[in-house]
mmCIF file of C-alpha atoms (C1' of nucleotides) in Angstrom:
data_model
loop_
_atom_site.group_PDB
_atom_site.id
_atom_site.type_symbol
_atom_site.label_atom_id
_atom_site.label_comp_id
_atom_site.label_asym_id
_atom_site.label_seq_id
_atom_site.Cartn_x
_atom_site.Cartn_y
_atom_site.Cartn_z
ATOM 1 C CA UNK A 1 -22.193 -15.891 -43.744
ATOM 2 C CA UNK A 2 -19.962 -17.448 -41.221
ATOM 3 C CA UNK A 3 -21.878 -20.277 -39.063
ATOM 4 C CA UNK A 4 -20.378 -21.727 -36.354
ATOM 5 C CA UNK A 5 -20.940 -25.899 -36.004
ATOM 6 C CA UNK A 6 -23.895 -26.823 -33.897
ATOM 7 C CA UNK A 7 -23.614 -28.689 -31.044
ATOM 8 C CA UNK A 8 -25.421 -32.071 -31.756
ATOM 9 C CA UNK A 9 -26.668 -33.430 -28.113
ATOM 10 C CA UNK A 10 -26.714 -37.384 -27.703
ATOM 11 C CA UNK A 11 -29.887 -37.056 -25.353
ATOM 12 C CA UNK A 12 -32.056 -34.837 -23.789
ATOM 13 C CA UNK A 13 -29.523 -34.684 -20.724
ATOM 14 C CA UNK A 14 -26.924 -33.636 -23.146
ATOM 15 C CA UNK A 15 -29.507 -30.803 -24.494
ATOM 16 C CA UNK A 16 -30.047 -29.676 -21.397
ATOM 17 C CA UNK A 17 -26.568 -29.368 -20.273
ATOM 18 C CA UNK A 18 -26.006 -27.156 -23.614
ATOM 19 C CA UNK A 19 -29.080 -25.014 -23.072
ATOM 20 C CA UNK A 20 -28.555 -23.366 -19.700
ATOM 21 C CA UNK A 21 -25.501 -21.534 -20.649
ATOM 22 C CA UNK A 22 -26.747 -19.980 -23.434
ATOM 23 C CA UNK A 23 -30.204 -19.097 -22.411
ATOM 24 C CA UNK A 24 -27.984 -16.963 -19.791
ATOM 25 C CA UNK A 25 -26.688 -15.462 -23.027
ATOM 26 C CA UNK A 26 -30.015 -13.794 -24.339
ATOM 27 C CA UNK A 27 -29.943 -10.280 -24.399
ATOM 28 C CA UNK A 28 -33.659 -8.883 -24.242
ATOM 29 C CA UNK A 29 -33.462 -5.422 -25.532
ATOM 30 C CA UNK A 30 -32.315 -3.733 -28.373
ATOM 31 C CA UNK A 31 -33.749 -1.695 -31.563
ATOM 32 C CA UNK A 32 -34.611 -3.020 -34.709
ATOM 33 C CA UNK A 33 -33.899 0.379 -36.249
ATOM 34 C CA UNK A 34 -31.727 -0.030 -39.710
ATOM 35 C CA UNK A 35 -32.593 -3.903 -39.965
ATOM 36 C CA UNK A 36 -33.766 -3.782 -43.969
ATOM 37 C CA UNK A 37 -33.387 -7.429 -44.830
ATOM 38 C CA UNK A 38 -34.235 -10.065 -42.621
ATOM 39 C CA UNK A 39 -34.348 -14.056 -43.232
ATOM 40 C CA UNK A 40 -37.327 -15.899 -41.952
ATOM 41 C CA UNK A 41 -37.101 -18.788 -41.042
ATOM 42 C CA UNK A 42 -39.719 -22.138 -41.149
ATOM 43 C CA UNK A 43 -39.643 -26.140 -41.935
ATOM 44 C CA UNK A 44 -41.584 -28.361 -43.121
ATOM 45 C CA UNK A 45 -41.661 -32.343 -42.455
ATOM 46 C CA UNK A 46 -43.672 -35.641 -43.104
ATOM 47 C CA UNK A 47 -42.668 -38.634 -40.946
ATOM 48 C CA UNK A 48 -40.238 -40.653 -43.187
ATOM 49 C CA UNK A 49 -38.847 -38.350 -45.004
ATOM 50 C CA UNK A 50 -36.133 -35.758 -44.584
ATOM 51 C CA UNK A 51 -37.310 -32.072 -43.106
ATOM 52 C CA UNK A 52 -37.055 -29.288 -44.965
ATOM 53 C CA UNK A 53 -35.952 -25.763 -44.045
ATOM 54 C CA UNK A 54 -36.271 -22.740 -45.475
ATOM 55 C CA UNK A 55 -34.152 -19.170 -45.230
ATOM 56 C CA UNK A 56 -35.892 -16.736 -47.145
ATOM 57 C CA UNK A 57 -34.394 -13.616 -47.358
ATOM 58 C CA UNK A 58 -36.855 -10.678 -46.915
ATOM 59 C CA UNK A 59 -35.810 -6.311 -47.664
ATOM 60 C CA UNK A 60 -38.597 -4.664 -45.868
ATOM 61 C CA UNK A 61 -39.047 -2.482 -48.523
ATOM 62 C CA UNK A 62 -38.702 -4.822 -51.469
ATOM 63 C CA UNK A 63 -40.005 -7.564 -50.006
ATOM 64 C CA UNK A 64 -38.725 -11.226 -50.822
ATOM 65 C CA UNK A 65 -35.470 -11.700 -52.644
ATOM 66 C CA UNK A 66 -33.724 -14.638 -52.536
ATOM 67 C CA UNK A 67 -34.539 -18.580 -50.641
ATOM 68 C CA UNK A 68 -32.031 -20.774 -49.379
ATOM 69 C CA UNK A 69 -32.936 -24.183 -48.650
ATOM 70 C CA UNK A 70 -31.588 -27.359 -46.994
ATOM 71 C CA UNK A 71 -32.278 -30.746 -46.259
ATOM 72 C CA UNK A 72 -31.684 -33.160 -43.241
ATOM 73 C CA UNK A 73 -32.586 -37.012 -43.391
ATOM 74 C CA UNK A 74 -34.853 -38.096 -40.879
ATOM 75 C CA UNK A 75 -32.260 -40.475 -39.023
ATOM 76 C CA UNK A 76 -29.823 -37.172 -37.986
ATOM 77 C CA UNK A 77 -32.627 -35.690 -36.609
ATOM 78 C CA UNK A 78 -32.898 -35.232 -33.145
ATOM 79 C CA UNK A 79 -36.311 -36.343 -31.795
ATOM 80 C CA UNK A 80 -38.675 -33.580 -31.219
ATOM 81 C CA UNK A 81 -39.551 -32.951 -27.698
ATOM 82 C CA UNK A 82 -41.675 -29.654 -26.567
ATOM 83 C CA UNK A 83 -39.097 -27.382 -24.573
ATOM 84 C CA UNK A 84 -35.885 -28.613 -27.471
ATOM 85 C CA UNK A 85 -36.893 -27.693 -30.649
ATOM 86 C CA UNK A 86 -33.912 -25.860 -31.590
ATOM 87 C CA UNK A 87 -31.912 -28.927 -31.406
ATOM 88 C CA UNK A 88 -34.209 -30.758 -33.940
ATOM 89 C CA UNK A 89 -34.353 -28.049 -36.106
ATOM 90 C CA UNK A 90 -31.723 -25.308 -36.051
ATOM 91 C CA UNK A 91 -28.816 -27.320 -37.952
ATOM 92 C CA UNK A 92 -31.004 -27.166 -40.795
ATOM 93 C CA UNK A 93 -31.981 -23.488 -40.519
ATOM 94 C CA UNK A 94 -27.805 -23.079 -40.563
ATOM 95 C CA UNK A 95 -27.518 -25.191 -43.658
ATOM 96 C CA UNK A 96 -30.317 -22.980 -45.457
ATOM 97 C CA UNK A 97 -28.709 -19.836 -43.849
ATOM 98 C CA UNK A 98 -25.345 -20.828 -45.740
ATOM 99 C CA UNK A 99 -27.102 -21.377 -48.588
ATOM 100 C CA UNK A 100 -28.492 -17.569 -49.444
ATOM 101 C CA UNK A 101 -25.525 -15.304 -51.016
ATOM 102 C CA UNK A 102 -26.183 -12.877 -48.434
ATOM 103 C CA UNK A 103 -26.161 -12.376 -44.942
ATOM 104 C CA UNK A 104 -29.667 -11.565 -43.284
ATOM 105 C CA UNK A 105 -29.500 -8.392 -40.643
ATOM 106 C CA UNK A 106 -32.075 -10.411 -38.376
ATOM 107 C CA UNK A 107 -33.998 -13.465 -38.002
ATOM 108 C CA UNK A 108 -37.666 -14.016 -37.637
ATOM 109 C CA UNK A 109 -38.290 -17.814 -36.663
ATOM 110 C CA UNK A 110 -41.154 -19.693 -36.894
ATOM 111 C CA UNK A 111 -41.199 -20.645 -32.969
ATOM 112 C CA UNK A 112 -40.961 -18.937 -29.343
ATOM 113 C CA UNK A 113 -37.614 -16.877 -28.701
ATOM 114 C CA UNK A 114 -38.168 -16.205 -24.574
ATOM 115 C CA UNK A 115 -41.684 -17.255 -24.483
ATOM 116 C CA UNK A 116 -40.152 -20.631 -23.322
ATOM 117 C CA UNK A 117 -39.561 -22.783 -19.755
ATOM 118 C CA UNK A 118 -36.064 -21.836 -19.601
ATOM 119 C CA UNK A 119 -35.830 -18.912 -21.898
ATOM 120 C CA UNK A 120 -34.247 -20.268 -24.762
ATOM 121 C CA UNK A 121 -36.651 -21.148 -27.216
ATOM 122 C CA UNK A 122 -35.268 -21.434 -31.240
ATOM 123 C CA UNK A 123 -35.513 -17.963 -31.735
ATOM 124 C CA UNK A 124 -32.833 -17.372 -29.279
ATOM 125 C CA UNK A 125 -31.082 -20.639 -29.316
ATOM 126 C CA UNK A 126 -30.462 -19.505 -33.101
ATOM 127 C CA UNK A 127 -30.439 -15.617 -32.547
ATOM 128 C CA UNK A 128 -27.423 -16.192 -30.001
ATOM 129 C CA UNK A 129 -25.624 -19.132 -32.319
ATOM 130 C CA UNK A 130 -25.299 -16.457 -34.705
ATOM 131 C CA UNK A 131 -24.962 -12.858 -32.437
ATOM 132 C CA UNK A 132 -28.005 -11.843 -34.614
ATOM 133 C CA UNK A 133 -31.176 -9.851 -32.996
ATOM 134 C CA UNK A 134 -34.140 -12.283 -33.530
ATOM 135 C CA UNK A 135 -37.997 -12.449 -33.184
ATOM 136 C CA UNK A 136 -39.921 -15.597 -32.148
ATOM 137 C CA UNK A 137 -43.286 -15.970 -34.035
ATOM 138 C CA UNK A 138 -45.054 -19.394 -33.007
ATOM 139 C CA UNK A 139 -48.581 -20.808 -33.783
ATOM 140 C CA UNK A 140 -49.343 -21.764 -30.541
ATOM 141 C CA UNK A 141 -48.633 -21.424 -26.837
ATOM 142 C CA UNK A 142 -45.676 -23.292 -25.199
ATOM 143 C CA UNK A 143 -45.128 -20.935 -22.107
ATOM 144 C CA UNK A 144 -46.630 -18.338 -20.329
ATOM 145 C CA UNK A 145 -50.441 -16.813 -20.078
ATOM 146 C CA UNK A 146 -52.248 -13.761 -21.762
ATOM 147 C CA UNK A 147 -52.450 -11.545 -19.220
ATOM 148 C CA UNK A 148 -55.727 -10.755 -20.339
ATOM 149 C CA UNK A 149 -58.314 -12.055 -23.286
ATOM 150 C CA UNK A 150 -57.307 -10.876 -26.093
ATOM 151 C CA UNK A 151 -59.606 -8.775 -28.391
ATOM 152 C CA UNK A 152 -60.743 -9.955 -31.303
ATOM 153 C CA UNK A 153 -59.661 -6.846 -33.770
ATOM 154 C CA UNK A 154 -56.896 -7.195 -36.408
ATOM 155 C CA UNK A 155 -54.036 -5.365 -34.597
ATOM 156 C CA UNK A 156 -55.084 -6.067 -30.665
ATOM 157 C CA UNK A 157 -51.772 -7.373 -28.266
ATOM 158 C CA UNK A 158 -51.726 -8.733 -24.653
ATOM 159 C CA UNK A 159 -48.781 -9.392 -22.652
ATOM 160 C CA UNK A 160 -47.755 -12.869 -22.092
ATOM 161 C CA UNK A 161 -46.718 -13.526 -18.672
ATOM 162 C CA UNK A 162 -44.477 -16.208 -16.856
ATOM 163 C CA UNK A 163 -45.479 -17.812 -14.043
ATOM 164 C CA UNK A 164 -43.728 -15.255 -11.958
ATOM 165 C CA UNK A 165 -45.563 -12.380 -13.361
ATOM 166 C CA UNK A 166 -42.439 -11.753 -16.194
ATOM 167 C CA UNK A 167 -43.378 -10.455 -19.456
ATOM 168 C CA UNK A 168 -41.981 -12.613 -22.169
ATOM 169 C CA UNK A 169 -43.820 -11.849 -24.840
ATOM 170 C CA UNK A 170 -47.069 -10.866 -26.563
ATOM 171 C CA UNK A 171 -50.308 -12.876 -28.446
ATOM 172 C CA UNK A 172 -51.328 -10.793 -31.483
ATOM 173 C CA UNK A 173 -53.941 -10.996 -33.414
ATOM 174 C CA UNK A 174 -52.664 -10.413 -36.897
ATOM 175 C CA UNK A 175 -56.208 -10.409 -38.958
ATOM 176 C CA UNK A 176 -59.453 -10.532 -37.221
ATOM 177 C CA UNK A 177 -61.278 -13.979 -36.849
ATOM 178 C CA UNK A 178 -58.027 -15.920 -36.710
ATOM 179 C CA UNK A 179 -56.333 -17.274 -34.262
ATOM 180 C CA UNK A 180 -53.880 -15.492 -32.333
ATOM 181 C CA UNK A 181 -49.807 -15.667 -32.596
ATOM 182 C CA UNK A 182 -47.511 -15.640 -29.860
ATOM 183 C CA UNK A 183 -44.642 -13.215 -30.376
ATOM 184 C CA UNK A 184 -41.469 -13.039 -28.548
ATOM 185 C CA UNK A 185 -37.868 -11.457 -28.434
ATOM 186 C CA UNK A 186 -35.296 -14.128 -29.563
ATOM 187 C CA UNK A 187 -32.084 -12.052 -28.652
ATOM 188 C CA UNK A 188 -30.717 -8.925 -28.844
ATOM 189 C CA UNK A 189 -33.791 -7.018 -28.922
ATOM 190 C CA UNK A 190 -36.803 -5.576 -26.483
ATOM 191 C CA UNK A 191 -40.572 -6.885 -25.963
ATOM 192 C CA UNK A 192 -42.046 -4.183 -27.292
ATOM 193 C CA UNK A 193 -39.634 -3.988 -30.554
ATOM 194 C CA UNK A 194 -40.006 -7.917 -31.510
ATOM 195 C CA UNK A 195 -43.803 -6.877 -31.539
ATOM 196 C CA UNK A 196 -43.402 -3.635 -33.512
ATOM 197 C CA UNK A 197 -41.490 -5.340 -36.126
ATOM 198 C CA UNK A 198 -44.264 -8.171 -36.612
ATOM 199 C CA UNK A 199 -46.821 -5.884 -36.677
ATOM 200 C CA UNK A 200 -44.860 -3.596 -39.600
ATOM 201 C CA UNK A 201 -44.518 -6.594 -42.005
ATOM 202 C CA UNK A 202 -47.251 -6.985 -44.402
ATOM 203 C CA UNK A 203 -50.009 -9.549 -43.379
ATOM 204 C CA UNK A 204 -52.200 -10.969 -45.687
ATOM 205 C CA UNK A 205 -53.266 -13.707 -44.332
ATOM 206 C CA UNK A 206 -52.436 -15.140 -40.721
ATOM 207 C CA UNK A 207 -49.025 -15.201 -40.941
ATOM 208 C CA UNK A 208 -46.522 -12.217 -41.790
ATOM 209 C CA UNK A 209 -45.956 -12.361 -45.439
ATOM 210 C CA UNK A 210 -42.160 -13.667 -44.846
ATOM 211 C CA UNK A 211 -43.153 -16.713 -42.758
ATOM 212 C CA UNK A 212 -45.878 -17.444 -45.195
ATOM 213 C CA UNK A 213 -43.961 -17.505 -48.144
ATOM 214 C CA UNK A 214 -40.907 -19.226 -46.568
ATOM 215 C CA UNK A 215 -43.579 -21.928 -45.312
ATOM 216 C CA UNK A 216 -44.462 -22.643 -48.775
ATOM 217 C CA UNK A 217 -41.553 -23.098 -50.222
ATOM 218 C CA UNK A 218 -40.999 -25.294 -47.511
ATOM 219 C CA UNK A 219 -44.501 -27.087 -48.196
ATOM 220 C CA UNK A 220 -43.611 -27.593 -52.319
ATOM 221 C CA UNK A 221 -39.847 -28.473 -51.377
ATOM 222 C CA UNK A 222 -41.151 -31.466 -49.495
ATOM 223 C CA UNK A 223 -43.816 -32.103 -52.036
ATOM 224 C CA UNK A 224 -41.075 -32.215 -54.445
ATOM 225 C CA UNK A 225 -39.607 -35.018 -52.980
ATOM 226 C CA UNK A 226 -41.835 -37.896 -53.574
ATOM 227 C "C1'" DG B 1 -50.137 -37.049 -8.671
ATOM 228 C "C1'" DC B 2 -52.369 -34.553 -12.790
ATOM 229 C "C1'" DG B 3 -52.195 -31.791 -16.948
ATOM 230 C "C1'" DA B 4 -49.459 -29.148 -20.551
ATOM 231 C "C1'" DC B 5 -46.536 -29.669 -24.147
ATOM 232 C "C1'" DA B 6 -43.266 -24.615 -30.128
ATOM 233 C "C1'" DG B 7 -42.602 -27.852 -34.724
ATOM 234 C "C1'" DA C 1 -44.567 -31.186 -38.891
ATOM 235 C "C1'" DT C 2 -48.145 -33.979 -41.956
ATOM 236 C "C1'" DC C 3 -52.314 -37.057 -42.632
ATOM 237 C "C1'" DT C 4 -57.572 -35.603 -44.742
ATOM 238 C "C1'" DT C 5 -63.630 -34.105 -46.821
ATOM 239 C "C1'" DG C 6 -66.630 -31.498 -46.388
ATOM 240 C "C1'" DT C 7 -68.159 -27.331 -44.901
ATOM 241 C "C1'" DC C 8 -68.907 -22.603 -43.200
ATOM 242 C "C1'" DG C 9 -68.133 -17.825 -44.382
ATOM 243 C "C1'" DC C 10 -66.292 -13.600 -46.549
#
DNA sequence: GCGACAG
DNA sequence: ATCTTGTCGC
């Protein structure tokens, strides 16, 4: 698939400078209807050694087919800093992107998409990069409250809301007992279909089945290493 | 000024 | 992100 350079930022001024006029970019609506293979997304890292990311490719219906992987030595790395993720990570996401023999239709990212201070979390930052509709699905909180608690049953969603009363997203409890995820629309796509599409992918275990599996193929790639 | 802070 | 033992629970 055809992916345009990323911008590598100097500093966090740089980053910033970048970010603003693509956050104004991100299109929040849009159906998910059609999408049949998607590529999710996730790294893995141990201080000292290069990250590894991940592109699995996913058919809804068959499940996984195919994993692209790339590497990035720790030294090009940018530093990680809560709010800039995307620049840490997303050149390597693009490297394991080129690597799968076909295009994905979407991307679900391990990460916010909206669900972020100035509305550009990875999710987007990627999902606009590439014009693709993308979902956000990260472990924790980074911005924005549930509106309420959320229940404790397999299934149960709250709005997450923005200081200013926004909606940007949703915490969803995927299995009961664990803890919750925080699910958001990266671009080209609606609130309520990033969180329909999570909730339709199979869930063993915490996380969707694609995340999970691209996470572990992250986890042995690095394992590999040493 | 004091916390919070994706991976 | 990863480092780690035992431990609680289904």
């Amino acid at each position: 698939m055809e992916v345009p350079p990323f911008p590598r930022p100097k500093d966090l001024e740089e980053a910033q400078a970048l970010q603003k006029p693509l956050a104004a970019k991100v299109v929040v609506e849009g159906s998910l209807e059609g999408v049949r293979r998607l590529a999710a997304l996730d790294a893995s890292h141990k201080p000292g050694r290069p990250l590894v990311a991940v592109a699995l490719l996913y058919d809804l219906e068959k499940g996984p087919l195919q994993v692209g992987k790339a590497q990035v030595p720790e030294e090009e790395l940018f530093p990680y800093v809560p709010g800039f993720l995307s620049f840490r990570e997303a050149p390597a996401y693009l490297e394991a992107l080129k690597a799968l023999p076909e295009a994905p239709e979407a991307l679900l990212v391990d990460g916010q998409g909206i669900a972020h201070p100035r509305g550009l979390g990875i999710a987007s930052h990627l999902g606009v990069h590439l014009d693709l509709p993308s979902v956000g699905v990260a472990k924790s909180l980074l911005f924005g409250r549930p509106e309420r608690p959320l229940p404790r049953e397999a299934g149960s969603a709250v709005r997450l809301l923005a200081p200013d009363g926004r909606p940007v997203g949703y915490a969803y409890r995927s299995r009961t007992g664990v803890r919750p995820l925080y699910v958001s629309p990266g671009h080209r796509v609606g609130l309520e279909e990033a969180l329909a599409l999570v909730k339709g992918l199979p869930t063993r275990f915490r996380l969707p089945e694609p995340l999970r599996l691209a996470h572990l193929e992250a986890l042995r790639a690095l394992r590999a290493l040493d």
